[in-house]
Coordinates of C-alpha atoms in Angstrom, one line a residue:
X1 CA 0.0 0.0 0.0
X2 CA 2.9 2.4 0.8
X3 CA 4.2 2.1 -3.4
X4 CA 1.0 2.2 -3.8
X5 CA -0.1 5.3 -2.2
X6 CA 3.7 6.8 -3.0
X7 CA 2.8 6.5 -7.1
X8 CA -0.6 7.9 -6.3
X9 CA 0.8 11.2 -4.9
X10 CA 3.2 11.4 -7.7
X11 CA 0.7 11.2 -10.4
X12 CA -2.0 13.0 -8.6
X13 CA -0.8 15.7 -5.9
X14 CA 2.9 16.1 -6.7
X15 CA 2.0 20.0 -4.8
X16 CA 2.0 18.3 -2.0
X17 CA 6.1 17.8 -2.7
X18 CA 8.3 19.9 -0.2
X19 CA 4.9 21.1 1.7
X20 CA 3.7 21.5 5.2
X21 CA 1.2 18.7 6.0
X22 CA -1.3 18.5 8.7
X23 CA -2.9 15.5 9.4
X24 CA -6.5 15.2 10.7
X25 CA -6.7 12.0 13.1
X26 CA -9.0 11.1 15.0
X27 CA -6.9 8.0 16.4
X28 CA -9.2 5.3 14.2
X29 CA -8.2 2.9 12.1
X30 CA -8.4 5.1 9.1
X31 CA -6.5 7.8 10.0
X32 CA -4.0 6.3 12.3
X33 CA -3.0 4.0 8.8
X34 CA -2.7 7.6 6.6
X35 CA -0.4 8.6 9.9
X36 CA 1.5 5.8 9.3
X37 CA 1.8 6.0 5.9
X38 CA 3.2 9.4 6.3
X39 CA 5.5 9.4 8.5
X40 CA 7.4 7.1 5.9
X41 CA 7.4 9.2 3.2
X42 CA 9.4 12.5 2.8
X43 CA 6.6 14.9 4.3
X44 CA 7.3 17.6 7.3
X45 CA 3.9 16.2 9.3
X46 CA 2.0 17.3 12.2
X47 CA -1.4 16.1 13.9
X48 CA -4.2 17.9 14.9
X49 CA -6.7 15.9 16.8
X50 CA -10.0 17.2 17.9
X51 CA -12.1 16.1 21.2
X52 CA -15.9 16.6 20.8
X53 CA -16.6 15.1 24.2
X54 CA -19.2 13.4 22.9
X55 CA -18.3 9.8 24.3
X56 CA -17.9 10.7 27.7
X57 CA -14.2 9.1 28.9
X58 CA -13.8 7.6 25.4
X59 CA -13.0 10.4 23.9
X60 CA -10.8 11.4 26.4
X61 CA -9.0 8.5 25.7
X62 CA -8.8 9.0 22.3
X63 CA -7.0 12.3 22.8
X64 CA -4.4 10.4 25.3
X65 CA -3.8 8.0 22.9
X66 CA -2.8 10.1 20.1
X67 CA -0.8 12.5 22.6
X68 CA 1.4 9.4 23.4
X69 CA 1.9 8.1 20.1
X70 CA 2.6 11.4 19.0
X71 CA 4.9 11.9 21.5
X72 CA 6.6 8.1 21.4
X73 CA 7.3 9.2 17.4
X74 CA 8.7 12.7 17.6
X75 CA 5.2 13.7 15.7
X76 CA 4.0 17.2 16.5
X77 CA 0.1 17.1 18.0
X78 CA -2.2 19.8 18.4
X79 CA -5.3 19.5 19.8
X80 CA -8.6 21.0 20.7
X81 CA -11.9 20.4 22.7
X82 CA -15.2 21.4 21.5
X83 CA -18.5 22.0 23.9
X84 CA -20.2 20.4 20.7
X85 CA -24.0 19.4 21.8
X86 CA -24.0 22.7 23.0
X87 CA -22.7 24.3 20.2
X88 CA -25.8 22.2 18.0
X89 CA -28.0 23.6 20.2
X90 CA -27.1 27.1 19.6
X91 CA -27.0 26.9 16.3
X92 CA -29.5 24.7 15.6
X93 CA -27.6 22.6 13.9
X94 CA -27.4 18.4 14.3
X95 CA -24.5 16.7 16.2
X96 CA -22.8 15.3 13.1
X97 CA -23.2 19.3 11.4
X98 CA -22.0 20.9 14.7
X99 CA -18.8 18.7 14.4
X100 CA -18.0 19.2 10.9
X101 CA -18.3 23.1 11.3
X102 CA -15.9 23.6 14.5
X103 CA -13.8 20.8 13.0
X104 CA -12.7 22.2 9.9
X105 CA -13.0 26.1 11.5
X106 CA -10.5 25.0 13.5
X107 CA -8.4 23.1 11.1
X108 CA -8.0 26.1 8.7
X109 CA -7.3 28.8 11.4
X110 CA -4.5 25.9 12.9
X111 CA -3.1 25.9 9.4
X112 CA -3.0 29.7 9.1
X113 CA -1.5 30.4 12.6
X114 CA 0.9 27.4 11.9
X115 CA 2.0 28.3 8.5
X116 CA 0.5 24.5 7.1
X117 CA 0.1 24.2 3.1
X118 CA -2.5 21.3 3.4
X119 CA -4.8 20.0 5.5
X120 CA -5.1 16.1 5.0
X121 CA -8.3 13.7 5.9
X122 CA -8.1 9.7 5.5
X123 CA -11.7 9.7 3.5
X124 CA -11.2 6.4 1.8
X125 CA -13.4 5.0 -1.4
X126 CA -16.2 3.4 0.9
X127 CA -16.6 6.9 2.1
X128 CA -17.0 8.4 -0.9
X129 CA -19.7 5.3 -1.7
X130 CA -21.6 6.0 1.3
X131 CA -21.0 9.6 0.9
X132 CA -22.8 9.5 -2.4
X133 CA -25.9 7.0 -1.0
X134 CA -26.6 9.9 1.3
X135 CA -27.0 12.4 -0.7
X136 CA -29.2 10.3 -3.1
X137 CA -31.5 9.3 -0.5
X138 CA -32.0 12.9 0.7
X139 CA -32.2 14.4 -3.2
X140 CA -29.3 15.6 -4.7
X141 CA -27.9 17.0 -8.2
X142 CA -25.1 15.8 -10.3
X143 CA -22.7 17.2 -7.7
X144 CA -23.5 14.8 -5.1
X145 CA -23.2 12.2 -7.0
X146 CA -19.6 12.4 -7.5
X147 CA -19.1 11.6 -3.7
X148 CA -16.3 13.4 -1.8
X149 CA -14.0 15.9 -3.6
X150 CA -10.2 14.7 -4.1
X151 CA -9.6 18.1 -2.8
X152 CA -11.5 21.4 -1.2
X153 CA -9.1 24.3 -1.2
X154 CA -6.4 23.3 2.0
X155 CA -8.0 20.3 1.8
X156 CA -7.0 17.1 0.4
X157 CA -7.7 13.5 0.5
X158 CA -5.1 11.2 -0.6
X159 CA -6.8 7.7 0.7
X160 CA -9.9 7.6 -1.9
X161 CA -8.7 5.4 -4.2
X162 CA -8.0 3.1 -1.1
X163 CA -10.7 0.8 0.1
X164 CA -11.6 0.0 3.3
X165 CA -10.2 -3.7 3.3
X166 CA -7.2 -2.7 1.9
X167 CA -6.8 0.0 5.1
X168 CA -7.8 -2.7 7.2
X169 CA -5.3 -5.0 5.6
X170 CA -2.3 -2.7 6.2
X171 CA -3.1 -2.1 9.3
X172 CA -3.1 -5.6 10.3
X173 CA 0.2 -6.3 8.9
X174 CA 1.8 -3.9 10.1
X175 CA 0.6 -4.1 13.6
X176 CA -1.3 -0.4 13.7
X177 CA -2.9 0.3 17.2
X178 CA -6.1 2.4 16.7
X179 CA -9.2 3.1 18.8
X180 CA -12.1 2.2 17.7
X181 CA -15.2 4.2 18.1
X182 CA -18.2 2.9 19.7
X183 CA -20.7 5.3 17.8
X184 CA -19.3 3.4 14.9
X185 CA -21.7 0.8 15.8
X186 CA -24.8 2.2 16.3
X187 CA -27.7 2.4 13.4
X188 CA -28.1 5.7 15.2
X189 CA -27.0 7.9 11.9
X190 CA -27.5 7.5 8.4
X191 CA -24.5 6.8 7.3
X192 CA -23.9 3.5 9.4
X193 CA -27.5 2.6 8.5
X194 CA -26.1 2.4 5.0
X195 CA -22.9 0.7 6.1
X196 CA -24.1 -1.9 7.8
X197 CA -27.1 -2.6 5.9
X198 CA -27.1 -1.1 2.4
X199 CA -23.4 -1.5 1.6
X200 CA -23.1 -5.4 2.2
X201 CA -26.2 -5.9 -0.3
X202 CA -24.2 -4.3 -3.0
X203 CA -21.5 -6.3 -2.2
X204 CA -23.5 -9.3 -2.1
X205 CA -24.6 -8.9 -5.5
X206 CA -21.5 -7.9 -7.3
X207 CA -18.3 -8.4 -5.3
X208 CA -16.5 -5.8 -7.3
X209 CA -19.1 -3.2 -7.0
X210 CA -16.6 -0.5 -5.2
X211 CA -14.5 -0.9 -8.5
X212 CA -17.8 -0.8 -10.4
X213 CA -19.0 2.5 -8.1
X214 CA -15.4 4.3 -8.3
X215 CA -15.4 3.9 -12.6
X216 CA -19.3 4.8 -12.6
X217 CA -17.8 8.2 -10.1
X218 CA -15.2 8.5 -12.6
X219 CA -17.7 9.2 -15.6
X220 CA -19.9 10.9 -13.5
X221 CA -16.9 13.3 -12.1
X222 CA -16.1 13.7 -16.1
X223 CA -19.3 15.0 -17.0
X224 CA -19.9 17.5 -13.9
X225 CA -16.8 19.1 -15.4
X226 CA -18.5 19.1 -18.9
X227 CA -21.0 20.7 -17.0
X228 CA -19.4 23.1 -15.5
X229 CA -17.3 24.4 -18.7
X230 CA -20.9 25.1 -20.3
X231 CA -22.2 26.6 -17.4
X232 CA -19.4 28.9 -17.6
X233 CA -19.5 29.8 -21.3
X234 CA -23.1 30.6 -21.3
X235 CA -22.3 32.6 -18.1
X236 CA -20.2 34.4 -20.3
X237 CA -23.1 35.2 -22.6
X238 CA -25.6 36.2 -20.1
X239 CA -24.1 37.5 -17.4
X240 CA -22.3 41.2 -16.5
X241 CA -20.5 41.8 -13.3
X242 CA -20.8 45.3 -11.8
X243 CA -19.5 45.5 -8.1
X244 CA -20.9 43.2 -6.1
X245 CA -23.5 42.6 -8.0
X246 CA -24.5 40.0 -11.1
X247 CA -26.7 40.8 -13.9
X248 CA -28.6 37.9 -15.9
X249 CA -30.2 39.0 -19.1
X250 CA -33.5 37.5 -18.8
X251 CA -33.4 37.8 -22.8
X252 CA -30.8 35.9 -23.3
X253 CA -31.3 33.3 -20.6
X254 CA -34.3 32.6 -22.4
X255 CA -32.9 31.9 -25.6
X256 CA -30.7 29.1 -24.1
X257 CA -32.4 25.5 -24.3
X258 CA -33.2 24.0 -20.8
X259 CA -31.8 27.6 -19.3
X260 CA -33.1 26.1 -15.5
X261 CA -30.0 23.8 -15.8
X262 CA -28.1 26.9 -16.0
X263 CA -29.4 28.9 -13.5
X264 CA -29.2 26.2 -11.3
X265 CA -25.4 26.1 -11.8
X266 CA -25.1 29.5 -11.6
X267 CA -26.9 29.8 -8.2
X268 CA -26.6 26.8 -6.6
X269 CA -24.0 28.1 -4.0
X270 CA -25.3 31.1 -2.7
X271 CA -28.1 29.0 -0.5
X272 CA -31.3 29.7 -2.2
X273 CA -33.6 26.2 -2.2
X274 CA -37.1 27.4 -3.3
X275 CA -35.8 26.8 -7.1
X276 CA -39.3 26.6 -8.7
X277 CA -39.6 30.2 -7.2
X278 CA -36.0 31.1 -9.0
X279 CA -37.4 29.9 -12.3
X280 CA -40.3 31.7 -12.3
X281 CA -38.5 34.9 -11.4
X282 CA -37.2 34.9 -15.2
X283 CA -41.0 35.6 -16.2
X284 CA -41.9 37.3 -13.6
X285 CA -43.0 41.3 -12.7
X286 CA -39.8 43.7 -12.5
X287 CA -39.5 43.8 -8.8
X288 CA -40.2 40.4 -7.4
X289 CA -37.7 39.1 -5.3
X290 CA -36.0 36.2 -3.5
X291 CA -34.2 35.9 -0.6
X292 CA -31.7 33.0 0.7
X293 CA -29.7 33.8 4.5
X294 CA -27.0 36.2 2.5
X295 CA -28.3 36.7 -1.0
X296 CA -31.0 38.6 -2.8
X297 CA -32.1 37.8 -6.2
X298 CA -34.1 40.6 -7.7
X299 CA -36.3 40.8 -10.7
X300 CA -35.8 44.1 -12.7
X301 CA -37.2 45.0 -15.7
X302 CA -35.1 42.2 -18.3
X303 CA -32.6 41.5 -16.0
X304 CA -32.3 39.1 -12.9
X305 CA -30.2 40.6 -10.0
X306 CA -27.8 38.9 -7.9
X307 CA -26.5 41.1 -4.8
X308 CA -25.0 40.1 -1.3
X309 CA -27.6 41.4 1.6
X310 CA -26.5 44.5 3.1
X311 CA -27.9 45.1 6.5
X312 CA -27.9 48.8 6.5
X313 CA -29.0 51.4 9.3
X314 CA -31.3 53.6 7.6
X315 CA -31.2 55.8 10.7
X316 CA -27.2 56.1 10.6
X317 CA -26.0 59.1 10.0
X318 CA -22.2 60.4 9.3
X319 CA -20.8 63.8 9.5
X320 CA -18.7 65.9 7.3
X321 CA -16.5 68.7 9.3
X322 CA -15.9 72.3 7.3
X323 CA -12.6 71.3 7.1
X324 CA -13.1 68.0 6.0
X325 CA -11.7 67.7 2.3
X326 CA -12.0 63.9 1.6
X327 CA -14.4 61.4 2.9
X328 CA -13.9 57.6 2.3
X329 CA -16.5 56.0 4.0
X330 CA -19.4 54.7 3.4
X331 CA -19.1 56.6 0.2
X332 CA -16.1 58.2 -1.5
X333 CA -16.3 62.3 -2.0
X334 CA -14.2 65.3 -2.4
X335 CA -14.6 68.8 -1.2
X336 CA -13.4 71.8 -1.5
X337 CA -12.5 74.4 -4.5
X338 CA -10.2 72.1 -6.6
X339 CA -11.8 71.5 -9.8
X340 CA -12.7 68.0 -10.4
X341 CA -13.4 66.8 -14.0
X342 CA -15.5 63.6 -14.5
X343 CA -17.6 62.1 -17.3
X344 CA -20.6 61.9 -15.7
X345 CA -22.2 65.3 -14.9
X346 CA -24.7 64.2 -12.0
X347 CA -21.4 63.2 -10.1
X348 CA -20.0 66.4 -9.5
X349 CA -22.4 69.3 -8.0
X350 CA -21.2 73.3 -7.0
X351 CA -22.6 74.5 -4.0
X352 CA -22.8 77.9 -2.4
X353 CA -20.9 77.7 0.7
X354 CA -22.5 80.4 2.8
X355 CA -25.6 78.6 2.4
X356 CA -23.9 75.3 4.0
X357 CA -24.6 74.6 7.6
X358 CA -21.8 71.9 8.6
X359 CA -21.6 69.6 9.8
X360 CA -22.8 67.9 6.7
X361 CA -24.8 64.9 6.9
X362 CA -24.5 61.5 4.8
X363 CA -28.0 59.5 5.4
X364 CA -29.6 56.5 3.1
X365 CA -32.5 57.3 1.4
X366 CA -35.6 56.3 3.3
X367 CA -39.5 56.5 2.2
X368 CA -40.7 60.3 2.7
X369 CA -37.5 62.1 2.0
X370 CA -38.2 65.8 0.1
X371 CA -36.1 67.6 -1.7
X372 CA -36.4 70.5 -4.1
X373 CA -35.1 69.7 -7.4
X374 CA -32.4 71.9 -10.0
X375 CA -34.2 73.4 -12.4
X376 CA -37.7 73.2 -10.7
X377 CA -38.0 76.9 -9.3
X378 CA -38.4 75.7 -5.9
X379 CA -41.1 73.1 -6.1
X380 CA -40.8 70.4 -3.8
X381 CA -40.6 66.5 -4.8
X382 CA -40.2 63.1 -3.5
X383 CA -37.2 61.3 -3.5
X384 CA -38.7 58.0 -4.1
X385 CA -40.8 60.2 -7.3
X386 CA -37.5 61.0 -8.6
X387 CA -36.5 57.5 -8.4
X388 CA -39.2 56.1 -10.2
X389 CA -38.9 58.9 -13.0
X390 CA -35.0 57.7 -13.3
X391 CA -36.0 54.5 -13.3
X392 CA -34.1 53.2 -10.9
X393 CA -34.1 49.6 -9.3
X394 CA -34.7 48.8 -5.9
X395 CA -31.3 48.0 -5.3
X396 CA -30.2 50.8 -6.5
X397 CA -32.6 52.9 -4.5
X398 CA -31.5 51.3 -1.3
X399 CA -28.1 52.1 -2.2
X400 CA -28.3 56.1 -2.7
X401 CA -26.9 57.8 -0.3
X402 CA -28.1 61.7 0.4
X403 CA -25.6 64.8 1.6
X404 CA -27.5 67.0 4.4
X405 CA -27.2 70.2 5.5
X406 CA -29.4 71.4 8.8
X407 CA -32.0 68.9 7.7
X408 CA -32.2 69.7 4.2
X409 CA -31.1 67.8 1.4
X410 CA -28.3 69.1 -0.6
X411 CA -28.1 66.2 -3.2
X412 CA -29.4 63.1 -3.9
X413 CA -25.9 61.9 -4.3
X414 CA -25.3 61.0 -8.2
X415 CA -28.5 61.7 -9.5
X416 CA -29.7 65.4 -8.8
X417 CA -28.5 68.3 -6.5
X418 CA -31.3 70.7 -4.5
X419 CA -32.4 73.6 -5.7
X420 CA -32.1 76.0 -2.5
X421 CA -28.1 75.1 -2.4
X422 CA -27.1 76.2 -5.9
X423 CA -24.4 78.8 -7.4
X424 CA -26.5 82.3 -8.3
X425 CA -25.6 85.8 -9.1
X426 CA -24.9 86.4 -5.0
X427 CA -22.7 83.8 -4.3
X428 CA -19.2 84.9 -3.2
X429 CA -18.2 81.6 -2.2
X430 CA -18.5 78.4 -4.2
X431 CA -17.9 74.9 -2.8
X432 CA -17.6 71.7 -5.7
X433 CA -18.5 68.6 -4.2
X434 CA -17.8 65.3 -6.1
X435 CA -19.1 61.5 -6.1
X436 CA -15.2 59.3 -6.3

């Protein structure tokens, strides 16, 4: 297994060459053989070994055990103890969630802290089988059917191509102490359910069904990334990145054959689930929205909007000292007499500056704002009226920003400037304000 497992590297991670490497071990059989395996091979190695204390003194034990060996084999060990039913609880997450979560949180900031290139888990082909029966009992796309990724960023798994038996097997002859966990024999979670019951059936009926599963994996692997070098082509076609925002064409998503494929690749990983709704959106009235925990897909006019959630104070306000020449936050402007030149003429306004009251005051736009527009002789308006004759999207509404001074609005920042702060015959002084 180790010329075995030596090839495999070369052919398939030779990044891993000259690296950092920090093992995840648990202390069972699986990981304690990948530990093994290591420590023969010309890697710079360390442990990390996390207690959930979910087996009362067992996993206490567990943690001794790998302290010792680490320590009998000049091995490096880091470890950590999570309250983790707790932490489920909290977050209302399930035990076997919870675990994964603080597991790899913690991996990743010990690799950071630790300067560690990779993080490595002993995930082994009967993983990846059971892995994959999961996720097609609880409903999955083409994704989870390829089973567990070779490698997820730090992240790699070098074991997959190894089966259980053989693990098993090396460990045996080579006389591997391991602990063994107790949970591991309980129907309690899915995935033993389909180990001990599921898995053996397969087995039964083709003896060379993990070979038969890893090939099928193989092909199925092969066309995900078919998949996902169309998605990204037609992504090309429809789509136009401003900011942090994404902007679908609904015109030309329609044009594409079987275009909920597509979206469903473009969207998948930004949590929405209510995909029938997401579909619909494409024929749907400008301004219908949907919302998943960090994401907002909007509807407006011929154009599907992607934007990250901003939770914004509309009551925050931010002042603007007479002496203040540059702000930077949460908007970038200039002012003062320095002439600015820009392309865009509703981005840079001249003010009388004996009409100013400073501080100035930067506030989003909320409902019932009232300005009094250039050009309008001093009749009042609604912001949100001046919106809607810009035709302006609801994102970008919740996004304009206006410049106060004493309670009035000097300018609807990058769309129109009021009319009771403007440059006439008796101005001496002249302020120019500009939108960076």
């Amino acid at each position: 297994m180790l010329e075995k497992l030596l090839q495999h590297l070369r052919l398939h991670f030779p990044f891993l060459s000259e690296k950092k490497l920090l093992l995840a071990t648990s202390g069972g059989l699986d990981s304690m053989v990948m530990l093994h395996l290591f420590q023969q091979l010309p890697f710079e190695i360390a442990v990390a070994h996390c207690n959930f204390q979910l087996r009362g003194l067992e996993s206490f034990d567990d943690e001794k055990f790998l302290l010792d060996y680490c320590k009998s084999n000049a091995i490096k060990c880091y470890t950590t103890q999570f309250d983790t039913k707790n932490f489920a609880i909290d977050y209302k997450l399930s035990t076997q969630v919870a675990a994964r979560e603080l597991r790899y949180n913690w991996f990743y900031e010990l690799a950071a802290t630790e300067k560690y290139d990779y993080i490595l888990t002993a995930h082994h082909a009967d993983d990846a089988l059971e892995t994959t029966l999961i996720n097609m009992i609880r409903g999955t796309g083409l994704e989870g059917l390829t089973g567990i990724p070779v490698q997820n960023e730090l992240v790699v798994r070098p074991l997959l191509s190894f089966s259980r038996d053989e693990i098993l097997e090396y460990a045996q002859e080579n006389k591997i102490m391991w602990r063994e966990d107790s949970s591991n024999a309980s129907d309690y979670y899915l995935r033993n359910k389909i180990r001990h019951n599921l898995v053996p059936i397969f087995k039964e009926l083709n003896p060379d069904f993990l070979y038969s599963f890893q090939k099928t994996q193989t092909y199925l692997q092969e066309s995900k990334s078919m998949v996902d070098d169309a998605a990204n082509f037609m992504y090309a076609f429809v789509a136009n990145e401003i900011g942090e925002e994404v902007h679908f064409d609904c015109l030309k998503i329609k044009e594409i054959p079987n275009y909920k494929s597509y979206l469903y690749q473009w969207l998948k990983d930004y949590g929405f689930s209510d995909w029938d709704a997401i579909y619909d959106l494409v024929e749907a009235v400008s301004g219908k929205q949907i919302f998943s925990t960090h994401y907002r897909l909007l509807k407006n006019r011929e154009d599907l909007i992607l934007s990250p959630i901003m939770e914004t104070d509309l009551d925050e306000a931010y002042y603007i000292d007479q002496n203040q020449q540059t702000i930077d936050f949460p908007i970038k402007l200039t002012i003062g007499n320095k002439s600015f030149l820009s392309d865009n003429e509703n981005s840079v306004i001249f003010v009388d500056a004996d009409k100013l009251q400073f501080p100035l005051v930067l506030k989003k736009w909320k409902e019932g704002a009232i300005f009094q527009p250039l050009g309008m002789n001093g009749r009042s308006k609604k912001v949100s009226k001046l919106f809607k004759d810009e035709k302006l999207s609801l994102l970008e509404k919740e996004n304009c920003w206006l410049l106060y001074s004493d309670n009035q609005i000097v300018w609807v920042i990058g769309i129109r400037q009021d009319e009771r702060f403007k440059i006439d015959h008796t101005t001496q002084n002249s302020i120019q304000i500009a939108l960076l």
